[in-house]
Amino acid sequence: MAITRSELRSRVLNRLDGDDVFYSESSRDMMIDHSLRIVNLFSGRMQTSAVVPGGSVSEQYEYDVPAGILLPTAVHFDGEPLKRSPLISHSRAHPRWMNETNQSTRMDTACWIPIGITKFGLWPADFYGGATITVFGIAEPSFTGADDEEFSIGEGDSEAVEEHASHILTAAEAGKVFYDGTVRIFRRSYQKKMLEIQAWQGEIMPFLKIELKVGPE
Amino acid sequence: MSVEVSDVYDLVCETLLENGGLQLGILTDDQFLDFLDSVTADFLRKTAIVKDIFTVAATVDVSEYAYPAGIMRAEAAFYDNAYIERSSRAMADLDTERWPRDSSEPETWSEDRQDAQTFSVSPPPPDSGKNITLIGIENVIPSSLDTLSTITEIPKSFTFYLFAGVMNKIRTTDGELKDDFQANYFWNRYMEGVNLAKAIMGELSAEN
């Protein structure tokens, strides 16, 4: 499903009593963009791939994740998928991996080693250089701001975007008004949606889990 | 795309009803930048999403070294490009009481019993000219942060969570903007971002 920016703007406005003076179009756009990014962070739905500029360099083990990728999830070396190997366990298994190349190990490049979300290592390093390294992963969204800009997101994601954008716009009202008006609804509705769409393991919203166990306020 | 300070600034101004820039004098640009600096450093330390590779020249018989500029916390160490395990000085003492004096190829590194700017390798290296390589959290905050700066390496998608951290600081500071409800709310949203980034890093660090 695709939804246009102008449609998202009006849906957000509908949740704000249609007050387009207090909640201007530029304010709504700003919050829509950040909300789209947050929903994508949780769901990982926007995927892309990019090639490392210049390809592999002879005997170099360390590379930057190419622009446009927020989180690398897979790496291909000359079209062949590599195995992901976490830094510490890989270093224990192959203590001299930083020095090892195809030539010294007599092995094809077999693993990629994540170093944070912005860098990765290859093992063994390419001895010859010039290979194509393709990184797949979750895309960092970019927006044009045009009225007819389309977002390919599901209905559930779209509701989460609308809810988050409208909710955070009301933070400008501050204090108890903000808390009573939206925070309670937000916790039950938006955060539940995010728990449903999240692609990651782990306790991202421990406060919500506690509240859900206790029951509605 | 990286976090633009102006994006965080615009979100703060929008929320404080000071569209177009902080003009009322209740919160100044300098205060905003101080808060952002502190929140960003905390976010980097807690999440470890931005890492880099650093090197320190090893010196014969020297076990203590200053961390190189730009590293916030080391997570892995290599001597002469060979992995050495993290340990503690207490463990080194148990292994051999003579470790600070007997030099040999380092086998472990540690951070305890010294100031935060120093780490040590054990045993101390037998010769100079080799490198100690550290992989650790990189401090990517510009030294002269202003509203036109870019915080490279932190993806733009985390902008909202840095804003939430800054709003927590604004709402907990004594003065006209103090607001317990919002302070609590924004703290929870900031921690949501921290936990989200940690969950993402956890997936990358997990075995297949």
Coordinates of C-alpha atoms in Angstrom, one line a residue:
Chain A
M1 CA 0.0 0.0 0.0
A2 CA 1.2 3.5 -0.8
I3 CA 0.1 6.7 0.8
T4 CA 0.9 10.2 -0.2
R5 CA 2.3 12.9 2.0
S6 CA -0.7 15.1 1.5
E7 CA -3.0 12.2 2.7
L8 CA -0.8 11.6 5.7
R9 CA -0.9 15.4 6.5
S10 CA -4.7 15.4 6.5
R11 CA -4.9 12.2 8.5
V12 CA -2.6 13.8 11.2
L13 CA -4.6 17.0 11.1
N14 CA -7.9 15.0 11.6
R15 CA -6.4 13.7 14.8
L16 CA -5.7 17.3 15.9
D17 CA -9.2 18.6 15.6
G18 CA -8.3 20.1 12.2
D19 CA -6.4 22.9 13.8
D20 CA -4.1 23.9 10.9
V21 CA -3.1 27.2 12.5
F22 CA -1.5 25.8 15.7
Y23 CA -0.3 22.7 13.8
S24 CA 1.1 24.2 10.6
E25 CA 1.8 22.1 7.5
S26 CA 5.6 22.4 8.0
S27 CA 5.3 21.3 11.6
R28 CA 3.2 18.3 10.6
D29 CA 5.7 17.5 7.8
M30 CA 8.6 17.6 10.3
M31 CA 6.9 15.2 12.7
I32 CA 5.7 12.9 9.8
D33 CA 9.3 12.5 8.6
H34 CA 10.6 11.7 12.1
S35 CA 7.7 9.3 12.7
L36 CA 8.3 7.5 9.4
R37 CA 12.0 7.1 10.4
I38 CA 11.0 5.7 13.8
V39 CA 8.5 3.2 12.4
N40 CA 11.2 2.1 10.0
L41 CA 13.7 1.7 12.8
F42 CA 11.2 -0.6 14.6
S43 CA 10.0 -2.6 11.6
G44 CA 13.0 -2.6 9.3
R45 CA 10.6 -2.6 6.4
M46 CA 12.5 -0.2 4.0
Q47 CA 15.3 -2.4 2.6
T48 CA 17.9 -1.5 0.1
S49 CA 21.4 -2.5 -1.2
A50 CA 24.5 -0.5 -2.1
V51 CA 27.9 -1.2 -3.5
V52 CA 31.1 -0.2 -1.6
P53 CA 32.6 2.5 -3.8
G54 CA 35.7 1.3 -5.6
G55 CA 35.2 -2.3 -4.6
S56 CA 37.7 -4.3 -2.5
V57 CA 41.2 -3.0 -1.9
S58 CA 44.1 -5.5 -2.0
E59 CA 44.8 -6.7 1.6
Q60 CA 42.4 -4.3 3.2
Y61 CA 40.2 -5.8 5.8
E62 CA 38.1 -2.8 7.0
Y63 CA 35.3 -1.1 5.0
D64 CA 32.7 1.6 5.5
V65 CA 29.0 0.7 5.2
P66 CA 28.0 2.6 2.0
A67 CA 25.7 5.6 2.2
G68 CA 22.0 5.0 2.3
I69 CA 22.2 2.0 4.5
L70 CA 21.1 2.5 8.1
L71 CA 21.8 -1.0 9.3
P72 CA 23.8 -3.7 7.3
T73 CA 22.2 -7.1 7.4
A74 CA 24.0 -9.0 4.7
V75 CA 27.2 -8.7 2.5
H76 CA 27.9 -10.2 -0.8
F77 CA 31.5 -10.5 -2.2
D78 CA 31.5 -10.7 -6.0
G79 CA 27.9 -11.9 -5.8
E80 CA 28.6 -14.6 -3.2
P81 CA 26.9 -14.2 0.2
L82 CA 29.3 -14.0 3.2
K83 CA 28.6 -15.4 6.6
R84 CA 28.1 -12.8 9.4
S85 CA 30.6 -13.4 12.1
P86 CA 30.4 -11.3 15.4
L87 CA 33.6 -9.4 16.3
I88 CA 34.6 -11.0 19.6
S89 CA 33.8 -14.7 18.7
H90 CA 35.4 -14.3 15.3
S91 CA 38.6 -12.8 16.9
R92 CA 38.7 -15.7 19.4
A93 CA 38.4 -18.3 16.6
H94 CA 40.8 -16.4 14.3
P95 CA 43.1 -14.3 16.5
R96 CA 45.2 -13.0 13.5
W97 CA 42.2 -12.3 11.2
M98 CA 43.3 -8.7 10.6
N99 CA 46.5 -9.9 8.9
E100 CA 45.0 -12.8 7.0
T101 CA 44.3 -12.7 3.2
N102 CA 43.1 -15.2 0.6
Q103 CA 46.7 -15.9 -0.1
S104 CA 47.8 -16.6 3.5
T105 CA 44.8 -18.7 4.3
R106 CA 44.2 -20.3 0.9
M107 CA 40.6 -19.5 1.4
D108 CA 38.0 -17.4 -0.5
T109 CA 36.7 -14.4 1.5
A110 CA 34.1 -16.1 3.7
C111 CA 32.9 -13.8 6.5
W112 CA 31.9 -10.2 7.2
I113 CA 32.4 -8.9 10.7
P114 CA 30.1 -6.0 11.8
I115 CA 32.0 -3.1 13.6
G116 CA 29.1 -1.1 14.9
I117 CA 26.6 -0.1 12.2
T118 CA 28.9 2.0 10.1
K119 CA 31.9 -0.3 9.4
F120 CA 32.6 -3.9 8.8
G121 CA 35.6 -6.2 8.3
L122 CA 36.1 -8.9 5.7
W123 CA 37.9 -12.2 6.4
P124 CA 40.1 -13.3 4.9
A125 CA 40.9 -9.9 3.2
D126 CA 40.9 -9.9 -0.5
F127 CA 44.5 -10.4 -1.7
Y128 CA 44.0 -9.1 -5.2
G129 CA 41.4 -6.3 -4.8
G130 CA 38.9 -5.1 -7.3
A131 CA 36.0 -7.3 -6.2
T132 CA 32.5 -6.0 -5.9
I133 CA 31.2 -5.7 -2.3
T134 CA 27.4 -5.3 -2.1
V135 CA 25.9 -4.5 1.3
F136 CA 22.2 -5.2 1.9
G137 CA 20.3 -3.7 4.8
I138 CA 17.7 -1.4 6.2
A139 CA 17.5 1.8 4.3
E140 CA 17.9 5.3 5.8
P141 CA 14.8 6.9 4.5
S142 CA 15.1 10.2 2.6
F143 CA 12.2 12.5 1.8
T144 CA 11.4 15.1 -0.9
G145 CA 8.6 16.9 1.0
A146 CA 6.5 17.0 -2.1
D147 CA 2.7 16.8 -1.8
D148 CA 2.5 13.8 -4.0
E149 CA 5.5 12.0 -2.4
E150 CA 4.5 8.4 -1.9
F151 CA 5.4 6.1 1.0
S152 CA 5.1 2.4 0.5
I153 CA 4.0 1.4 4.0
G154 CA 1.3 -0.9 5.3
E155 CA -1.9 0.3 6.9
G156 CA -0.7 -0.6 10.4
D157 CA 2.5 1.3 9.9
S158 CA 0.6 4.3 8.5
E159 CA -1.6 4.4 11.6
A160 CA 1.5 4.3 13.8
V161 CA 3.0 7.2 11.9
E162 CA -0.2 9.3 12.2
E163 CA -0.5 8.5 15.8
H164 CA 3.1 9.3 16.7
A165 CA 3.2 12.5 14.6
S166 CA 0.0 13.9 16.1
H167 CA 0.9 12.8 19.6
I168 CA 4.3 14.4 19.6
L169 CA 2.9 17.6 18.1
T170 CA 0.8 18.0 21.1
A171 CA 3.9 17.9 23.4
A172 CA 4.0 21.7 22.7
E173 CA 1.0 22.0 25.1
A174 CA 3.3 20.7 27.9
G175 CA 2.5 19.7 31.5
K176 CA -0.6 18.0 32.7
V177 CA -2.6 18.9 29.6
F178 CA -0.2 17.0 27.4
Y179 CA 0.0 14.1 29.9
D180 CA -3.8 13.7 30.4
G181 CA -4.6 14.4 26.8
T182 CA -2.4 12.0 24.9
V183 CA 0.3 10.2 26.9
R184 CA -2.0 7.5 28.3
I185 CA -3.7 6.9 25.0
F186 CA -0.3 6.9 23.3
R187 CA 1.2 4.3 25.6
R188 CA -1.7 1.9 25.1
S189 CA -2.1 2.3 21.4
Y190 CA 1.0 3.5 19.6
Q191 CA 3.5 1.6 21.7
K192 CA 1.4 -1.6 21.4
K193 CA 1.6 -1.2 17.6
M194 CA 5.3 -0.7 17.8
L195 CA 5.7 -3.9 19.8
E196 CA 3.8 -5.7 17.1
I197 CA 5.8 -4.4 14.2
Q198 CA 9.3 -4.5 15.8
A199 CA 11.8 -6.8 14.1
W200 CA 14.2 -6.9 17.0
Q201 CA 14.6 -9.1 20.0
G202 CA 15.1 -7.4 23.4
E203 CA 13.4 -5.2 25.9
I204 CA 12.9 -2.0 23.9
M205 CA 10.0 -0.7 26.0
P206 CA 10.2 -2.3 29.4
F207 CA 8.0 0.4 30.9
L208 CA 5.1 -0.6 28.6
K209 CA 5.5 -4.3 29.3
I210 CA 5.2 -3.5 33.0
E211 CA 2.1 -1.4 32.4
L212 CA 0.4 -4.0 30.2
K213 CA 1.0 -6.7 32.9
V214 CA -0.6 -4.4 35.6
G215 CA -3.5 -3.5 33.3
P216 CA -5.0 -0.2 32.1
E217 CA -4.7 2.8 34.4
Chain B
M1 CA 22.5 10.6 6.2
S2 CA 23.6 11.7 9.6
V3 CA 22.0 13.7 12.4
E4 CA 21.9 17.4 11.7
V5 CA 22.0 19.6 14.8
S6 CA 19.5 21.9 13.1
D7 CA 16.9 19.1 13.0
V8 CA 17.2 18.5 16.7
Y9 CA 17.1 22.3 17.2
D10 CA 13.9 22.7 15.1
L11 CA 12.2 19.9 17.1
V12 CA 13.1 21.6 20.4
C13 CA 11.9 25.0 19.1
E14 CA 8.6 23.5 17.8
T15 CA 8.0 21.9 21.2
L16 CA 8.8 25.0 23.2
L17 CA 6.6 27.1 20.8
E18 CA 9.6 29.2 19.7
N19 CA 9.4 28.5 16.0
G20 CA 12.1 30.1 14.0
G21 CA 14.8 29.8 16.7
L22 CA 15.2 30.3 20.5
Q23 CA 14.4 34.0 21.0
L24 CA 12.7 34.3 24.4
G25 CA 15.9 33.8 26.4
I26 CA 14.3 31.1 28.6
L27 CA 16.6 28.6 26.9
T28 CA 19.7 29.8 25.0
D29 CA 21.4 28.3 22.0
D30 CA 24.5 27.5 24.2
Q31 CA 22.4 25.7 26.8
F32 CA 20.7 23.7 24.0
L33 CA 24.2 22.7 22.5
D34 CA 25.5 21.7 26.0
F35 CA 22.4 19.5 26.5
L36 CA 22.8 18.0 23.0
D37 CA 26.5 17.3 23.5
S38 CA 25.9 15.5 26.8
V39 CA 22.9 13.5 25.4
T40 CA 24.8 12.5 22.3
A41 CA 27.8 11.3 24.4
D42 CA 25.5 9.3 26.6
F43 CA 23.7 7.8 23.6
L44 CA 27.0 6.7 22.0
R45 CA 28.3 5.2 25.2
K46 CA 25.1 3.3 26.0
T47 CA 24.4 2.0 22.5
A48 CA 27.9 1.4 21.0
I49 CA 26.5 1.8 17.5
V50 CA 29.4 3.8 16.2
K51 CA 32.8 2.1 16.4
D52 CA 36.2 2.6 14.9
I53 CA 39.6 1.1 14.8
F54 CA 42.4 2.9 16.7
T55 CA 46.1 2.2 17.1
V56 CA 48.6 2.9 19.9
A57 CA 52.4 2.3 19.5
A58 CA 53.6 -0.3 21.9
T59 CA 56.7 0.4 24.0
V60 CA 59.0 -2.2 25.4
D61 CA 58.3 -3.0 29.1
V62 CA 55.5 -0.5 29.3
S63 CA 52.1 -2.0 30.3
E64 CA 50.0 1.2 30.7
Y65 CA 48.9 3.3 27.8
A66 CA 46.7 6.4 27.3
Y67 CA 43.6 5.8 25.2
P68 CA 44.0 7.4 21.8
A69 CA 42.0 10.6 21.0
G70 CA 38.5 9.9 19.8
I71 CA 37.8 6.6 21.5
M72 CA 35.1 6.6 24.3
R73 CA 35.4 3.0 25.4
A74 CA 37.4 0.0 24.0
E75 CA 35.6 -3.3 23.3
A76 CA 38.4 -5.4 21.7
A77 CA 42.2 -5.2 21.6
F78 CA 44.9 -6.7 19.4
Y79 CA 48.6 -6.8 19.9
D80 CA 50.6 -6.8 16.6
N81 CA 47.2 -7.6 15.0
A82 CA 46.6 -10.7 17.1
Y83 CA 43.5 -10.7 19.4
I84 CA 44.1 -10.5 23.1
E85 CA 41.4 -11.2 25.7
R86 CA 39.9 -8.6 28.0
S87 CA 40.8 -9.3 31.6
S88 CA 41.5 -7.4 34.8
R89 CA 44.6 -6.5 36.8
A90 CA 43.3 -8.6 39.6
M91 CA 43.2 -11.6 37.3
A92 CA 46.7 -10.8 36.1
D93 CA 47.9 -10.7 39.7
L94 CA 46.4 -14.2 40.3
D95 CA 48.0 -15.6 37.2
T96 CA 51.5 -14.3 37.9
E97 CA 52.7 -11.8 40.6
R98 CA 55.5 -10.8 38.3
W99 CA 53.5 -9.7 35.3
P100 CA 54.2 -6.0 35.6
R101 CA 57.9 -6.7 35.4
D102 CA 58.2 -9.7 33.1
S103 CA 57.8 -8.6 29.5
S104 CA 56.5 -11.0 26.9
E105 CA 53.9 -10.9 24.1
P106 CA 50.7 -9.4 25.7
E107 CA 47.9 -11.9 26.2
T108 CA 45.3 -9.7 27.9
W109 CA 44.2 -6.1 28.3
S110 CA 42.3 -4.4 31.2
E111 CA 40.9 -1.1 32.4
D112 CA 40.6 -1.6 36.1
R113 CA 42.8 0.0 38.8
Q114 CA 43.6 3.1 36.7
D115 CA 41.9 6.3 35.5
A116 CA 39.4 6.2 32.7
Q117 CA 41.9 7.5 30.2
T118 CA 44.3 4.6 30.6
F119 CA 44.3 0.9 29.7
S120 CA 47.0 -1.7 30.3
V121 CA 48.3 -4.8 28.6
S122 CA 49.7 -7.8 30.3
P123 CA 52.5 -8.8 30.2
P124 CA 54.2 -5.7 29.0
P125 CA 55.5 -5.9 25.4
P126 CA 59.0 -7.4 24.9
D127 CA 59.9 -4.8 22.2
S128 CA 58.9 -1.5 20.7
G129 CA 57.7 -0.9 17.1
K130 CA 54.5 -3.0 17.2
N131 CA 51.0 -1.7 17.5
I132 CA 48.2 -2.2 19.9
T133 CA 44.9 -2.0 18.0
L134 CA 41.7 -1.1 19.7
I135 CA 38.2 -1.5 18.4
G136 CA 35.9 0.7 20.4
I137 CA 33.2 3.3 20.6
E138 CA 34.0 6.4 18.6
N139 CA 33.3 9.9 19.8
V140 CA 31.8 11.5 16.7
I141 CA 30.6 14.7 18.4
P142 CA 32.3 17.7 16.7
S143 CA 34.6 19.6 19.1
S144 CA 33.0 22.9 18.2
L145 CA 29.3 21.9 18.1
D146 CA 27.0 24.6 16.7
T147 CA 23.5 24.6 15.2
L148 CA 24.9 24.0 11.7
S149 CA 27.0 21.0 12.7
T150 CA 26.4 17.5 11.5
I151 CA 27.0 14.6 13.9
T152 CA 28.4 12.2 11.3
E153 CA 28.0 8.4 11.7
I154 CA 24.8 8.6 13.9
P155 CA 22.0 7.9 11.4
K156 CA 19.4 10.6 10.9
S157 CA 16.8 8.1 12.0
F158 CA 17.9 8.5 15.6
T159 CA 17.4 12.3 15.5
F160 CA 14.1 12.1 17.4
Y161 CA 15.6 10.2 20.3
L162 CA 18.4 12.7 20.7
F163 CA 15.7 15.4 20.8
A164 CA 13.9 13.4 23.5
G165 CA 17.1 13.3 25.5
V166 CA 17.6 17.0 25.2
M167 CA 13.9 17.7 26.1
N168 CA 14.4 15.6 29.2
K169 CA 17.3 17.8 30.2
I170 CA 15.4 21.0 29.5
R171 CA 12.4 19.8 31.5
T172 CA 14.4 18.7 34.5
T173 CA 16.4 21.9 34.8
D174 CA 15.3 24.4 37.4
G175 CA 13.5 27.3 35.8
E176 CA 10.4 28.3 33.8
L177 CA 10.7 25.2 31.5
K178 CA 10.8 22.6 34.3
D179 CA 8.0 20.1 33.9
D180 CA 8.0 16.8 35.7
F181 CA 5.4 15.2 33.5
Q182 CA 7.3 15.9 30.3
A183 CA 10.7 15.2 31.9
N184 CA 9.5 11.7 32.7
Y185 CA 7.8 11.2 29.4
F186 CA 10.9 12.3 27.3
W187 CA 13.2 10.2 29.5
N188 CA 11.1 7.1 28.6
R189 CA 11.2 8.0 24.9
Y190 CA 15.0 8.6 25.0
M191 CA 15.5 5.2 26.7
E192 CA 13.2 3.7 24.0
G193 CA 15.7 4.9 21.4
V194 CA 18.7 3.6 23.4
N195 CA 17.0 0.2 23.9
L196 CA 16.1 0.1 20.2
A197 CA 19.7 0.8 19.2
K198 CA 21.0 -1.8 21.7
A199 CA 18.5 -4.4 20.3
I200 CA 19.8 -3.7 16.8
M201 CA 23.4 -4.0 17.9
G202 CA 22.5 -7.2 19.8
E203 CA 21.2 -8.8 16.5
L204 CA 24.5 -7.8 14.8
S205 CA 26.6 -9.3 17.7
A206 CA 24.6 -12.5 18.0
E207 CA 25.7 -15.8 16.5
N208 CA 23.9 -16.8 13.3

